[in-house]
Short mmCIF file of C-alpha atoms in Angstrom, two decimals:
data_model
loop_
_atom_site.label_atom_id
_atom_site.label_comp_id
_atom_site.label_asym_id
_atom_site.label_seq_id
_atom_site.Cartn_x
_atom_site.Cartn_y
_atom_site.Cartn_z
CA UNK F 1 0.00 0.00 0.00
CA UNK F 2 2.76 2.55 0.60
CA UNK F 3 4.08 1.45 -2.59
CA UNK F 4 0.75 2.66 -4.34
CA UNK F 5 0.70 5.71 -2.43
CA UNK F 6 4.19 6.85 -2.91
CA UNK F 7 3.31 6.50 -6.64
CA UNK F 8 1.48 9.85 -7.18
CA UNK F 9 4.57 11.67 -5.63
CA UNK F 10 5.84 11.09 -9.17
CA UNK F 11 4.41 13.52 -10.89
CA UNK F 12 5.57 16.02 -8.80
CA UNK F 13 8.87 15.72 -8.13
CA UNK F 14 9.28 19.04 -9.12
CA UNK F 15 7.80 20.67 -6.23
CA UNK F 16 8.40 17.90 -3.76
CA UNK F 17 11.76 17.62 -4.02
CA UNK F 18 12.34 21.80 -3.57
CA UNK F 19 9.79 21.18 -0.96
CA UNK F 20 11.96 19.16 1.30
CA UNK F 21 14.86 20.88 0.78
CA UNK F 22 13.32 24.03 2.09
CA UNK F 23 11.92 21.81 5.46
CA UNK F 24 15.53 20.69 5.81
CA UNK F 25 16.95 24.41 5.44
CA UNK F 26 13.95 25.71 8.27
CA UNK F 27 15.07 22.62 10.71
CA UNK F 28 19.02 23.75 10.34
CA UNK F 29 17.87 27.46 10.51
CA UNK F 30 15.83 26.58 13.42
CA UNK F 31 19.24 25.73 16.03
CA UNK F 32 20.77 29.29 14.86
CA UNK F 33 19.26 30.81 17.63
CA UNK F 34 20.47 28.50 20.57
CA UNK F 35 23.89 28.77 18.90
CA UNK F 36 23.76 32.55 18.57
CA UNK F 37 22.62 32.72 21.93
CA UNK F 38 25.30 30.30 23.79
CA UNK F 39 27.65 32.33 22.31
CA UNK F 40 26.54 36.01 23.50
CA UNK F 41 25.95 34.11 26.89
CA UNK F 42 29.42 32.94 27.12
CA UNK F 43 31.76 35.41 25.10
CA UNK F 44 30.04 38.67 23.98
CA UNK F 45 28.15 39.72 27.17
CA UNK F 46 31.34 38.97 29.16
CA UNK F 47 32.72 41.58 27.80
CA UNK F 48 32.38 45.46 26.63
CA UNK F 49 31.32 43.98 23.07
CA UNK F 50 27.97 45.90 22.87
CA UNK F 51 28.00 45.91 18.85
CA UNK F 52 28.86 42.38 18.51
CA UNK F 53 25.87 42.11 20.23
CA UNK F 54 23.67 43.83 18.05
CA UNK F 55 25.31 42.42 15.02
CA UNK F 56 24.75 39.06 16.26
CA UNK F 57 21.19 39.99 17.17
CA UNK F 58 20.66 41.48 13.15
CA UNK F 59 22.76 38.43 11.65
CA UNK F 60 19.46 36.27 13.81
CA UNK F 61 16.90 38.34 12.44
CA UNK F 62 17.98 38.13 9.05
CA UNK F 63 18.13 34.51 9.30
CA UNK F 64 14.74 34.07 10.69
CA UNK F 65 13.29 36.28 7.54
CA UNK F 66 14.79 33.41 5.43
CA UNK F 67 13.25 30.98 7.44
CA UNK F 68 9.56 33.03 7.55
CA UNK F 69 9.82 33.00 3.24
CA UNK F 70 10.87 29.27 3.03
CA UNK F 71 8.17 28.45 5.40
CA UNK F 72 5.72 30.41 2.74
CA UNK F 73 7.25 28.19 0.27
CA UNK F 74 6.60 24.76 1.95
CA UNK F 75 3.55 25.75 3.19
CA UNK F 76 2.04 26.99 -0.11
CA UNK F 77 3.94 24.82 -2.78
CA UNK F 78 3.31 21.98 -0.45
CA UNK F 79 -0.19 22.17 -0.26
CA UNK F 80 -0.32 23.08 -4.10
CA UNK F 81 1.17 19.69 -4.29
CA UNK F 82 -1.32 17.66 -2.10
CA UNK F 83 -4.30 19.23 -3.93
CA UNK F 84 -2.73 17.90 -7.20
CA UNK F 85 -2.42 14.68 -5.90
CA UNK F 86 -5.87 14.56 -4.16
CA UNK F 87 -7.12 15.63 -7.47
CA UNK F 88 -5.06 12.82 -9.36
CA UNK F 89 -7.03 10.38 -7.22
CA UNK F 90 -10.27 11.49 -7.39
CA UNK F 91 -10.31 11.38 -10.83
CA UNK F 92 -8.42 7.58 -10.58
CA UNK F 93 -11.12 6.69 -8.52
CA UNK F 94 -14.21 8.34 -10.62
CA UNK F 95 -13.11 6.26 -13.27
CA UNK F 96 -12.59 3.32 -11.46
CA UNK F 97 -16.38 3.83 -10.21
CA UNK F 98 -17.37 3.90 -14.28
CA UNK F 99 -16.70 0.36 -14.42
CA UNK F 100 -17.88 -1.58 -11.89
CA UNK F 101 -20.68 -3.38 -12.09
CA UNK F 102 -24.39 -2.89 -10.86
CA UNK F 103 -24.35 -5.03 -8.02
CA UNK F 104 -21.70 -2.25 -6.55
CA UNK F 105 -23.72 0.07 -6.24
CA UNK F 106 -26.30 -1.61 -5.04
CA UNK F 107 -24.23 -2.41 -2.13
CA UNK F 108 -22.90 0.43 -1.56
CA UNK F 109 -25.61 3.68 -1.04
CA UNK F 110 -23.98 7.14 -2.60
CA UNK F 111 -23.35 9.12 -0.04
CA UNK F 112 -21.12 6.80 1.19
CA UNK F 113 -19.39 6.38 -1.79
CA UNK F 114 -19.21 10.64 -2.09
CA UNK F 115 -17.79 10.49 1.25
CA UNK F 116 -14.81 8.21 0.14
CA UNK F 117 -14.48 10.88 -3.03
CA UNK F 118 -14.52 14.24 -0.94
CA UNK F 119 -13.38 13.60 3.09
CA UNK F 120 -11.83 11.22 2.54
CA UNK F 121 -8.84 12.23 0.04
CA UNK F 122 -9.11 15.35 1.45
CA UNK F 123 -7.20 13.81 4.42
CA UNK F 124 -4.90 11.72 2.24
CA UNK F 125 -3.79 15.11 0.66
CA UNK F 126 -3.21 16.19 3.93
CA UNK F 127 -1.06 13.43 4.45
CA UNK F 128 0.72 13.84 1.58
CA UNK F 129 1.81 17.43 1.62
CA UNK F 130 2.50 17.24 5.65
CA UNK F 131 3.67 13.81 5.73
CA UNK F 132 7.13 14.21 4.19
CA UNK F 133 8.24 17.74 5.37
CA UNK F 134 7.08 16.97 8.66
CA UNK F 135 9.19 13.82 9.07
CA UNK F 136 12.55 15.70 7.32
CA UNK F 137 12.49 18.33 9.26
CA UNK F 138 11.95 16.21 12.23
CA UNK F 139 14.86 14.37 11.90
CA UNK F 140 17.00 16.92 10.70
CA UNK F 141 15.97 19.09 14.23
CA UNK F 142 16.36 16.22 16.26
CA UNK F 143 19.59 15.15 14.74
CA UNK F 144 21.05 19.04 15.11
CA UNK F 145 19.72 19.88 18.60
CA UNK F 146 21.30 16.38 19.82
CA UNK F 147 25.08 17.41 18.24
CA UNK F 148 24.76 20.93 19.78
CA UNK F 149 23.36 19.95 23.00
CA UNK F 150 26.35 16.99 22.98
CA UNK F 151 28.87 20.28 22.85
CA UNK F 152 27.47 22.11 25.66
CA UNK F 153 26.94 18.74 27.98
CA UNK F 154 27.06 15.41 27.18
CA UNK F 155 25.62 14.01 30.65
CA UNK F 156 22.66 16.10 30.51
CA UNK F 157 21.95 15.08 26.27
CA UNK F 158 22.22 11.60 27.35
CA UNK F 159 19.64 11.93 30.11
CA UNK F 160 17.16 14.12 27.54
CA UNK F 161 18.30 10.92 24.98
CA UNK F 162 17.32 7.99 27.48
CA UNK F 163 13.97 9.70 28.14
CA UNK F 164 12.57 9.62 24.43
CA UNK F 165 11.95 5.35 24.54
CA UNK F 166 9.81 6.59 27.41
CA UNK F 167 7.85 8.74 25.11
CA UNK F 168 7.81 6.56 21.88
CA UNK F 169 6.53 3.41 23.35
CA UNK F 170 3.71 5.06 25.32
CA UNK F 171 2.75 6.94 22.05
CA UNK F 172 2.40 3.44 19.81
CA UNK F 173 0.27 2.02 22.48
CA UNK F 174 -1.99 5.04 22.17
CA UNK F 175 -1.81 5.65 18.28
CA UNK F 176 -3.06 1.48 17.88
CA UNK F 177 -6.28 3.07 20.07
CA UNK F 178 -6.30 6.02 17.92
CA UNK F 179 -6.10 4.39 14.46
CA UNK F 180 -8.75 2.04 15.48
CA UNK F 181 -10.90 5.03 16.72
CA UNK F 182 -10.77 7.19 13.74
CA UNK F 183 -11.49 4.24 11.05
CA UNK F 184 -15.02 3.97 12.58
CA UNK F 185 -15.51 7.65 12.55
CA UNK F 186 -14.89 7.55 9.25
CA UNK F 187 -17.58 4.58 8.88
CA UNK F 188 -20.06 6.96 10.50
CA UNK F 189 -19.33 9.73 8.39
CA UNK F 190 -20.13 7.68 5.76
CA UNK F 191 -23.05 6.42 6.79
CA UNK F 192 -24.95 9.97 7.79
CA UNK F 193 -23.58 11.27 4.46
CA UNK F 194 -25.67 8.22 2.35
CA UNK F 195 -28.13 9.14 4.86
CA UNK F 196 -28.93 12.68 4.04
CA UNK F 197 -28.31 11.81 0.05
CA UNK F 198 -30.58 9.10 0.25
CA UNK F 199 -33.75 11.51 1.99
CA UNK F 200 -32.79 14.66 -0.43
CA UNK F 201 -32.90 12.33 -2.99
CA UNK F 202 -36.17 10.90 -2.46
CA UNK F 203 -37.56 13.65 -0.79
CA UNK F 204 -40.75 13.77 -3.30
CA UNK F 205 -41.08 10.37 -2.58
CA UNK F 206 -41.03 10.65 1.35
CA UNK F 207 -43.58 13.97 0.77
CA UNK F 208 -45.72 11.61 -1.32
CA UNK F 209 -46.24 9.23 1.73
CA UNK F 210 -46.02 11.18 4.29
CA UNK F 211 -43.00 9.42 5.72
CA UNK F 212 -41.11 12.30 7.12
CA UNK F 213 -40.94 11.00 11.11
CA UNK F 214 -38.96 7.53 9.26
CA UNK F 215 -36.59 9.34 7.22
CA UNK F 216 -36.09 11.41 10.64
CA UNK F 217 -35.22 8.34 12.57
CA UNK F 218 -33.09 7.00 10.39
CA UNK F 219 -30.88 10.04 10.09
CA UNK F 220 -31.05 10.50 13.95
CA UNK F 221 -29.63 7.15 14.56
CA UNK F 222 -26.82 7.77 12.07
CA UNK F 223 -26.05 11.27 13.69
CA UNK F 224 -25.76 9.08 17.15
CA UNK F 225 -23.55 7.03 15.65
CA UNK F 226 -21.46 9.40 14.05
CA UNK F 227 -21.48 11.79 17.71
CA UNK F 228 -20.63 8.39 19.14
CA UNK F 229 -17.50 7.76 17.26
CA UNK F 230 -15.99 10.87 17.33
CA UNK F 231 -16.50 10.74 20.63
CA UNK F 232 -14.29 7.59 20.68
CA UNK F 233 -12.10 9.23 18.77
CA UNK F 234 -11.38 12.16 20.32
CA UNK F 235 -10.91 10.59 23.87
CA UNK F 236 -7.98 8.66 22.58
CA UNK F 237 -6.68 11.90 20.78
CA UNK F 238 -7.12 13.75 23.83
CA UNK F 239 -5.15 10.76 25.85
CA UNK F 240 -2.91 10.88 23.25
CA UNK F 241 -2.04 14.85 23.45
CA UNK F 242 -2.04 14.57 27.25
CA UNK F 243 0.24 11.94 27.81
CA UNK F 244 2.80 13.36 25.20
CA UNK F 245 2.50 16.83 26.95
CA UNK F 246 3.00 15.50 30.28
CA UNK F 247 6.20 13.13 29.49
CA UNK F 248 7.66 16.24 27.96
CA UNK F 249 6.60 18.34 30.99
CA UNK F 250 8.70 15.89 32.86
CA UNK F 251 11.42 15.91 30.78
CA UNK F 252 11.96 19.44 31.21
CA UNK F 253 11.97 18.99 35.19
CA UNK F 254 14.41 16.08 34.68
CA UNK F 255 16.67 19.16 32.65
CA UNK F 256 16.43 21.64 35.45
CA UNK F 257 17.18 18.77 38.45
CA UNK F 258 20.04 17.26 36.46
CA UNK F 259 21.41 20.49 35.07
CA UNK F 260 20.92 22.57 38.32
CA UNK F 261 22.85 19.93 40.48
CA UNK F 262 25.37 20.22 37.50
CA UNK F 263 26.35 23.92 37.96
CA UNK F 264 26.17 23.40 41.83
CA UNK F 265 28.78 20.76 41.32
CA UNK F 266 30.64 23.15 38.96
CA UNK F 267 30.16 20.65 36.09
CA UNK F 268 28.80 23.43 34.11
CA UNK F 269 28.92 26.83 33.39
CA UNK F 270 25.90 28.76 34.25
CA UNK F 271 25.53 30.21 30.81
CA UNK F 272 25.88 26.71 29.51
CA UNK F 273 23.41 25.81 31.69
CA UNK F 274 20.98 28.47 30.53
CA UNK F 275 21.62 28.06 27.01
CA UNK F 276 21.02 24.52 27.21
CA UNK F 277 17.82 25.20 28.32
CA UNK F 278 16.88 27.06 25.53
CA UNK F 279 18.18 24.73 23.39
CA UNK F 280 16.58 21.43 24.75
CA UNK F 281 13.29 21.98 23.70
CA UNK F 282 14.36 22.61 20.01
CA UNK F 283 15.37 18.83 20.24
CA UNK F 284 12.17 17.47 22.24
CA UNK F 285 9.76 19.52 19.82
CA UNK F 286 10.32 18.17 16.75
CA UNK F 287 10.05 14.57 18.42
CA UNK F 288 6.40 15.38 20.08
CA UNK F 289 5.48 16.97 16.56
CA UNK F 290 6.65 14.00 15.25
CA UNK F 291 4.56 11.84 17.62
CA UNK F 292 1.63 13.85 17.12
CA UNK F 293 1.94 13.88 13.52
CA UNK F 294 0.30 10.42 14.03
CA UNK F 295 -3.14 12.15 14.31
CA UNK F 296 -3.07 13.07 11.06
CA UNK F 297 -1.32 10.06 9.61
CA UNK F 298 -3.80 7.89 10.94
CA UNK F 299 -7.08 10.03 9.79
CA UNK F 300 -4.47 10.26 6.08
CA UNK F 301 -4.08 6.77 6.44
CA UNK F 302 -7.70 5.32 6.75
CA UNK F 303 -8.60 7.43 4.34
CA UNK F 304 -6.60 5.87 1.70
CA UNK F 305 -7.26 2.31 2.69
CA UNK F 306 -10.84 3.04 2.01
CA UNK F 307 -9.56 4.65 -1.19
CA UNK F 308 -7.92 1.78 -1.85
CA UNK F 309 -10.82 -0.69 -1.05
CA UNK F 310 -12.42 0.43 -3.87
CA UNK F 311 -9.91 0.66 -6.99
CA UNK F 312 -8.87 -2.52 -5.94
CA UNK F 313 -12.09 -3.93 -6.34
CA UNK F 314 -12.73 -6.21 -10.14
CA UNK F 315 -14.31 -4.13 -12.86
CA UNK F 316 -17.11 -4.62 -14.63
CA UNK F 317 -16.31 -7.88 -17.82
CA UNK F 318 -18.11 -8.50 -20.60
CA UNK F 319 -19.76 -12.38 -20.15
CA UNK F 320 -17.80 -14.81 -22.87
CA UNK F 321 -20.74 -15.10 -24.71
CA UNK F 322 -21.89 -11.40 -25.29
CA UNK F 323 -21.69 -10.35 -28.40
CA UNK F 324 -21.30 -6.82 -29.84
CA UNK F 325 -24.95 -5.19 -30.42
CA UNK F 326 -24.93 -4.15 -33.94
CA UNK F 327 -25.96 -0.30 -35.25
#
């Protein structure tokens, strides 16, 4: 499947792969500032430097201007590039529809069917434009922060380090909740949506026989259904956020109890102390936005397993016998 769905990056190479090069320059961009600010901490302030200081402040402004216009670029090229792609499937999946047979759609009632061609690759382009970027510039953060927090204190990056297993294993346990969660709401979606199409549909029909209070109690129990599994839903997203946020809560008092008994031992400096607070949350972020990017990976991922359901279903063939009706 993630063969299939790495396939309509293909087209668009030429904005994906300027796309991740600009997330890779905004995750490198992003440790300029605990750098700068180690440095101004330790040497410039020291001392009667006072323009250095501004410099240095000016040389970080300039640099976050770069970063603000290539995160315009990733942000709008990127999502240029998932509409493309959600487009690209839609219309491999419209004509998929074209040729199955009867008994399809007889199976399957039309809003649900609508629901697979609109919400549903709506997420999957999601996925697609913040999929990629996301997990580069992830990697690329967490990879930086770690070096530069290994050159102001190794003892206190390894304690940070040992901490993240912590994080990562309670974080599968709660995505398998998650993913199984958000595949029913989609279900339920579903079903109201071939709900409502099916009463608008035959609305002259329900008028004609005065069967208004059914067609009422049908959708009703489909909108329970659907409140009900969002409600699922967003109780494991909510345990989800919660239990991220608190691990990395803790992490940062782990930081201040390690690194405080640090500079009282004289282990480190108290501007390398300070600066590595600044700087350790530049390399937990990216790992919690990574962990969090599940939310949307799972809703991206359902999506096109339902997508793929369908194109992977036999099309309509001609019976051996049928012969070709002649004009």
């Amino acid at each position: 499947m993630l063969k299939r769905f790495l396939g309509y990056y293909k087209p668009h190479m030429n904005i994906l792969i300027p796309d991740l090069l600009a997330s890779v320059a905004v995750a490198l961009l992003g440790v300029m500032y605990p750098v700068i600010t180690r440095w101004m901490l330790n040497d410039l302030m020291l001392r009667p430097r006072a323009m250095l200081i501004v410099w240095a402040g000016l040389v970080l402004l300039v640099l976050y201007a770069l970063r603000a216009l290539l995160n315009f670029f990733v942000q709008y090229k990127g999502h240029v590039m998932g509409v493309r792609m959600q487009a690209q499937m839609r219309s491999d999946l419209f004509a998929h529809l074209e040729r199955l047979p009867f008994k399809f759609f007889d199976n399957n009632e039309t809003g649900k069917i609508m629901s697979r061609l609109t919400n549903d690759l709506f997420d999957v382009a999601e996925l697609a434009h913040h999929g990629p970027e996301t997990v580069l510039t992830g990697l690329f953060s967490i990879i930086g922060s770690f070096v530069y927090l290994s050159t102001i204190h190794l003892p206190l990056t390894l304690i940070v380090f040992i901490c993240v297993p912590i994080l990562v294993a309670i974080s599968m346990v709660l995505r398998k909740r998650m993913q199984a969660a958000f595949r029913a709401s989609r279900r339920a979606t579903a079903t109201i949506n071939a709900a409502v199409e099916s009463s608008i549909a035959g609305v002259r029909v329900t008028k004609a026989f005065t069967n208004a209070t059914k067609e009422q109690e049908k959708f009703e129990r489909g909108n329970a259904e659907q409140v009900a599994a969002q409600t699922r839903a967003y109780k494991t997203m909510g345990q989800f956020h919660s239990s991220t946020s608190f691990i990395t809560d803790a992490f940062n008092v782990v930081v201040l109890i390690a690194g405080g008994l640090s500079v009282h031992q004289g282990a480190i400096t108290l501007a390398d102390y300070s600066a590595f607070i600044v700087s350790v949350n530049i390399f937990l972020t990216p790992i919690t936005t990574l962990i969090r990017f599940m939310e949307s990976f799972q809703s991206g991922a359902a999506g096109f397993e339902r997508f793929v359901d369908i194109m992977d279903m036999p099309p309509e063939t001609d019976d051996e016998a049928a012969t070709t009706a002649e004009t």
